[in-house]
């Protein structure tokens, strides 16, 4: 018959190591997401600047009446492209803020967990010290 006293738990140090590894993995994943979002934003900003420059030259040509109907359609396409870039940049900004909020929540949660673990360890150590007397 198995004794109820045979039940053992893992050491608090091992639990802390497991938690730290888990939070580290999540932290790295959030950093990777943030970097991907920022890279996409940079690329879209660069395209936006290029399209803006093309649109500016086209507007200047239109003002000089040196533009055909095809160029007018091209201007409409450039305008739509600029609007799409701005919408995407805005969406990526929201994503960046969301990921930053998750990262902040993770940091707070991990810090609170460490504090609780330290308090528990201190209480256990104090209890062990009292039992020895």
XYZ file of N, CA and C in Angstrom:
399
model
N 0.851 -1.175 0.000
C 0.000 0.000 0.000
C 0.895 1.237 0.000
N 0.552 2.156 -0.837
C 1.365 3.372 -0.961
C 1.063 4.313 0.194
N 2.076 4.885 0.677
C 1.945 5.816 1.792
C 1.626 7.211 1.267
N 0.769 7.915 1.987
C 0.474 9.291 1.586
C 1.670 10.194 1.831
N 2.604 9.720 2.627
C 3.789 10.523 2.914
C 4.837 10.406 1.805
N 4.609 9.516 0.844
C 5.561 9.340 -0.251
C 5.403 10.428 -1.321
N 4.336 11.175 -1.238
C 4.106 12.234 -2.230
C 5.154 13.320 -2.077
N 5.794 13.660 -3.194
C 6.816 14.706 -3.166
C 6.510 15.731 -4.251
N 6.859 16.938 -3.975
C 6.714 17.990 -4.981
C 8.092 18.363 -5.504
N 8.094 19.065 -6.614
C 9.372 19.531 -7.152
C 9.907 20.646 -6.277
N 11.173 20.876 -6.389
C 11.779 21.938 -5.586
C 11.335 23.298 -6.123
N 11.206 24.269 -5.244
C 10.845 25.621 -5.684
C 11.847 26.191 -6.689
N 13.120 25.816 -6.558
C 14.126 26.294 -7.520
C 13.826 25.778 -8.925
N 13.438 24.519 -9.015
C 13.121 23.946 -10.325
C 11.872 24.613 -10.902
N 10.884 24.876 -10.056
C 9.683 25.575 -10.521
C 10.033 26.964 -11.043
N 10.902 27.668 -10.317
C 11.322 29.006 -10.753
C 12.040 28.942 -12.097
N 12.908 27.952 -12.242
C 13.638 27.800 -13.508
C 12.678 27.524 -14.665
N 11.695 26.684 -14.416
C 10.697 26.378 -15.442
C 9.916 27.629 -15.821
N 9.488 28.375 -14.805
C 8.744 29.608 -15.066
C 9.587 30.612 -15.838
N 10.841 30.776 -15.430
C 11.738 31.722 -16.114
C 11.932 31.325 -17.571
N 12.100 30.028 -17.820
C 12.270 29.556 -19.199
C 11.010 29.834 -20.019
N 9.858 29.570 -19.427
C 8.587 29.790 -20.118
C 8.385 31.271 -20.422
N 8.634 32.122 -19.427
C 8.472 33.562 -19.639
C 9.514 34.092 -20.623
N 10.712 33.520 -20.592
C 11.744 33.917 -21.552
C 11.335 33.585 -22.974
N 10.753 32.411 -23.153
C 10.286 31.992 -24.475
C 9.185 32.929 -24.969
N 8.250 33.248 -24.106
C 7.169 34.156 -24.480
C 7.714 35.553 -24.775
N 8.651 35.996 -23.989
C 9.267 37.303 -24.187
C 9.973 37.378 -25.545
N 10.714 36.333 -25.882
C 11.403 36.303 -27.181
C 10.403 36.297 -28.334
N 9.306 35.569 -28.169
C 8.278 35.536 -29.216
C 7.665 36.922 -29.413
N 7.398 37.622 -28.316
C 6.844 38.973 -28.422
C 7.849 39.926 -29.061
N 9.129 39.776 -28.711
C 10.168 40.610 -29.335
C 10.240 40.353 -30.837
N 10.114 39.086 -31.214
C 10.153 38.727 -32.632
C 8.952 39.332 -33.369
N 7.784 39.261 -32.758
C 6.596 39.880 -33.355
C 6.788 41.379 -33.524
N 7.282 42.031 -32.490
C 7.493 43.482 -32.545
C 8.488 43.841 -33.645
N 9.547 43.060 -33.782
C 10.546 43.327 -34.821
C 9.945 43.138 -36.214
N 9.129 42.118 -36.381
C 8.467 41.884 -37.667
C 7.518 43.009 -38.031
N 6.775 43.476 -37.049
C 5.852 44.595 -37.275
C 6.637 45.835 -37.676
N 7.710 46.112 -36.966
C 8.515 47.306 -37.258
C 9.158 47.210 -38.635
N 9.628 46.031 -39.015
C 10.223 45.851 -40.342
C 9.186 46.106 -41.437
N 7.977 45.598 -41.231
C 6.916 45.829 -42.218
C 6.568 47.310 -42.295
N 6.476 47.968 -41.146
C 6.178 49.411 -41.141
C 7.244 50.198 -41.890
N 8.495 49.845 -41.678
C 9.592 50.537 -42.361
C 9.486 50.348 -43.873
N 9.226 49.123 -44.303
C 9.070 48.848 -45.730
C 7.916 49.616 -46.342
N 6.806 49.660 -45.643
C 5.640 50.373 -46.168
C 5.898 51.872 -46.190
N 6.555 52.393 -45.174
C 6.902 53.825 -45.184
C 7.791 54.158 -46.378
N 8.754 53.290 -46.663
C 9.627 53.514 -47.817
C 8.829 53.514 -49.119
N 7.907 52.561 -49.260
C 7.055 52.530 -50.457
C 6.175 53.767 -50.521
N 5.656 54.178 -49.362
C 4.806 55.368 -49.309
C 5.574 56.593 -49.815
N 6.811 56.738 -49.376
C 7.623 57.876 -49.815
C 7.881 57.823 -51.312
N 8.136 56.631 -51.849
C 8.373 56.490 -53.288
C 7.113 56.831 -54.081
N 5.967 56.326 -53.631
C 4.707 56.616 -54.318
C 4.379 58.099 -54.201
N 4.647 58.689 -53.059
C 4.397 60.127 -52.877
C 5.229 60.950 -53.852
N 6.483 60.570 -54.027
C 7.349 61.294 -54.967
C 6.816 61.160 -56.390
N 6.402 59.953 -56.773
C 5.827 59.756 -58.111
C 4.563 60.581 -58.289
N 3.738 60.607 -57.257
C 2.499 61.386 -57.327
C 2.804 62.873 -57.457
N 3.813 63.348 -56.757
C 4.170 64.770 -56.832
C 4.614 65.142 -58.242
N 5.423 64.301 -58.869
C 5.848 64.572 -60.245
C 4.663 64.548 -61.198
N 3.754 63.631 -60.965
C 2.576 63.522 -61.822
C 1.670 64.733 -61.658
N 1.507 65.209 -60.438
C 0.689 66.408 -60.195
C 1.302 67.602 -60.914
N 2.603 67.716 -60.826
C 3.291 68.825 -61.505
C 3.069 68.744 -63.010
N 3.153 67.549 -63.566
C 2.918 67.369 -64.998
C 1.472 67.697 -65.355
N 0.539 67.344 -64.464
C -0.876 67.641 -64.714
C -1.113 69.143 -64.727
N -0.442 69.844 -63.843
C -0.593 71.297 -63.789
C -0.052 71.956 -65.048
N 0.898 71.336 -65.695
C 1.469 71.857 -66.931
C 0.721 71.329 -68.152
N -0.390 70.662 -67.933
C -1.232 70.089 -68.990
C -0.471 69.123 -69.885
N 0.549 68.527 -69.363
C 1.338 67.580 -70.147
C 0.963 66.145 -69.802
N -0.288 65.943 -69.409
C -0.716 64.632 -68.932
C -1.874 64.122 -69.768
N -1.800 62.868 -70.099
C -2.878 62.242 -70.850
C -3.912 61.668 -69.884
N -4.953 61.124 -70.447
C -5.998 60.479 -69.644
C -5.407 59.279 -68.894
N -4.471 58.587 -69.515
C -3.830 57.442 -68.855
C -3.089 57.885 -67.601
N -2.456 59.029 -67.683
C -1.733 59.552 -66.523
C -2.708 59.953 -65.417
N -3.867 60.451 -65.792
C -4.880 60.800 -64.788
C -5.322 59.540 -64.043
N -5.481 58.432 -64.768
C -5.835 57.162 -64.124
C -4.699 56.694 -63.211
N -3.484 56.906 -63.680
C -2.325 56.537 -62.868
C -2.321 57.331 -61.565
N -2.716 58.596 -61.651
C -2.790 59.431 -60.448
C -3.823 58.873 -59.472
N -4.947 58.426 -60.005
C -5.973 57.815 -59.143
C -5.428 56.552 -58.468
N -4.671 55.759 -59.220
C -4.080 54.543 -58.656
C -3.050 54.880 -57.577
N -2.256 55.914 -57.833
C -1.275 56.337 -56.832
C -1.968 56.817 -55.562
N -3.061 57.551 -55.734
C -3.822 58.043 -54.580
C -4.355 56.872 -53.760
N -4.911 55.872 -54.428
C -5.425 54.689 -53.725
C -4.290 53.929 -53.040
N -3.162 53.855 -53.701
C -2.006 53.181 -53.109
C -1.542 53.903 -51.849
N -1.520 55.228 -51.900
C -1.135 56.011 -50.718
C -2.113 55.788 -49.568
N -3.396 55.766 -49.888
C -4.407 55.527 -48.849
C -4.227 54.141 -48.224
N -3.960 53.143 -49.070
C -3.761 51.778 -48.563
C -2.525 51.716 -47.666
N -1.461 52.404 -48.066
C -0.247 52.439 -47.235
C -0.545 53.047 -45.872
N -1.274 54.146 -45.874
C -1.598 54.808 -44.603
C -2.453 53.917 -43.712
N -3.429 53.219 -44.316
C -4.268 52.305 -43.524
C -3.420 51.196 -42.911
N -2.496 50.654 -43.698
C -1.661 49.560 -43.190
C -0.708 50.051 -42.108
N -0.138 51.223 -42.308
C 0.754 51.788 -41.290
C -0.010 51.995 -39.985
N -1.251 52.459 -40.099
C -2.084 52.656 -38.903
C -2.382 51.313 -38.221
N -2.724 50.301 -39.010
C -3.007 48.972 -38.443
C -1.765 48.407 -37.757
N -0.614 48.580 -38.380
C 0.628 48.088 -37.776
C 0.955 48.847 -36.492
N 0.618 50.121 -36.449
C 0.812 50.889 -35.218
C -0.030 50.325 -34.078
N -1.279 49.953 -34.406
C -2.139 49.345 -33.379
C -1.576 47.996 -32.931
N -1.084 47.214 -33.892
C -0.485 45.926 -33.543
C 0.746 46.116 -32.661
N 1.560 47.095 -33.015
C 2.769 47.371 -32.229
C 2.396 47.739 -30.795
N 1.383 48.589 -30.638
C 0.925 48.974 -29.299
C 0.387 47.766 -28.533
N -0.357 46.904 -29.228
C -0.920 45.715 -28.593
C 0.191 44.787 -28.095
N 1.184 44.534 -28.938
C 2.299 43.661 -28.554
C 3.083 44.285 -27.401
N 3.264 45.607 -27.444
C 3.963 46.291 -26.342
C 3.172 46.131 -25.042
N 1.842 46.207 -25.125
C 1.005 45.999 -23.944
C 1.124 44.579 -23.408
N 1.157 43.604 -24.319
C 1.352 42.213 -23.892
C 2.699 42.046 -23.202
N 3.718 42.666 -23.768
C 5.065 42.561 -23.188
C 5.083 43.177 -21.791
N 4.434 44.324 -21.654
C 4.373 44.987 -20.350
C 3.636 44.095 -19.341
N 2.511 43.515 -19.764
C 1.757 42.617 -18.879
C 2.594 41.406 -18.486
N 3.337 40.860 -19.436
C 4.208 39.722 -19.140
C 5.260 40.100 -18.107
N 5.884 41.258 -18.292
C 6.916 41.701 -17.348
C 6.348 41.856 -15.940
N 5.168 42.466 -15.840
C 4.530 42.653 -14.529
C 4.190 41.296 -13.913
N 3.589 40.413 -14.711
C 3.199 39.094 -14.220
C 4.419 38.314 -13.734
N 5.490 38.328 -14.518
C 6.710 37.600 -14.138
C 7.323 38.194 -12.871
N 7.350 39.529 -12.777
C 7.897 40.178 -11.577
C 7.081 39.828 -10.338
N 5.746 39.857 -10.475
C 4.889 39.507 -9.337
C 5.117 38.052 -8.929
N 5.266 37.167 -9.909
C 5.524 35.758 -9.609
C 6.835 35.569 -8.863
N 7.864 36.313 -9.278
C 9.160 36.231 -8.588
C 9.032 36.697 -7.144
N 8.307 37.803 -6.944
C 8.130 38.334 -5.586
C 7.402 37.327 -4.705
N 6.362 36.719 -5.237
C 5.606 35.720 -4.470
C 6.501 34.530 -4.139
N 7.281 34.076 -5.123
C 8.203 32.955 -4.885
C 9.223 33.295 -3.810
N 9.763 34.509 -3.867
C 10.759 34.922 -2.870
C 10.144 34.985 -1.476
N 8.911 35.509 -1.389
C 8.231 35.576 -0.088
C 7.955 34.170 0.442
N 7.506 33.281 -0.437
C 7.230 31.898 -0.020
C 8.502 31.206 0.444
N 9.579 31.408 -0.303
C 10.860 30.795 0.079
C 11.337 31.321 1.424
N 11.160 32.610 1.648
C 11.580 33.207 2.924
C 10.751 32.633 4.072
N 9.435 32.478 3.857
C 8.584 31.912 4.908
C 8.955 30.461 5.191
N 9.225 29.701 4.131
C 9.623 28.304 4.322
C 10.945 28.215 5.071
N 11.885 29.050 4.700
C 13.192 29.046 5.374
C 13.037 29.440 6.836
N 12.171 30.397 7.099
C 11.943 30.832 8.479
C 11.300 29.697 9.276
N 10.351 29.002 8.663
C 9.705 27.872 9.336
C 10.690 26.752 9.622
N 11.573 26.469 8.675
C 12.607 25.444 8.875
C 13.543 25.842 10.014
N 13.909 27.108 10.065
C 14.822 27.587 11.116
C 14.160 27.466 12.485
N 12.868 27.765 12.569
C 12.159 27.677 13.849
C 12.035 26.226 14.309
N 11.856 25.291 13.364
C 11.717 23.884 13.726
C 13.021 23.302 14.261
N 14.127 23.880 13.861
C 15.417 23.358 14.314
C 15.690 23.724 15.765
N 15.017 24.721 16.287
C 15.245 25.122 17.687
C 14.454 24.304 18.622
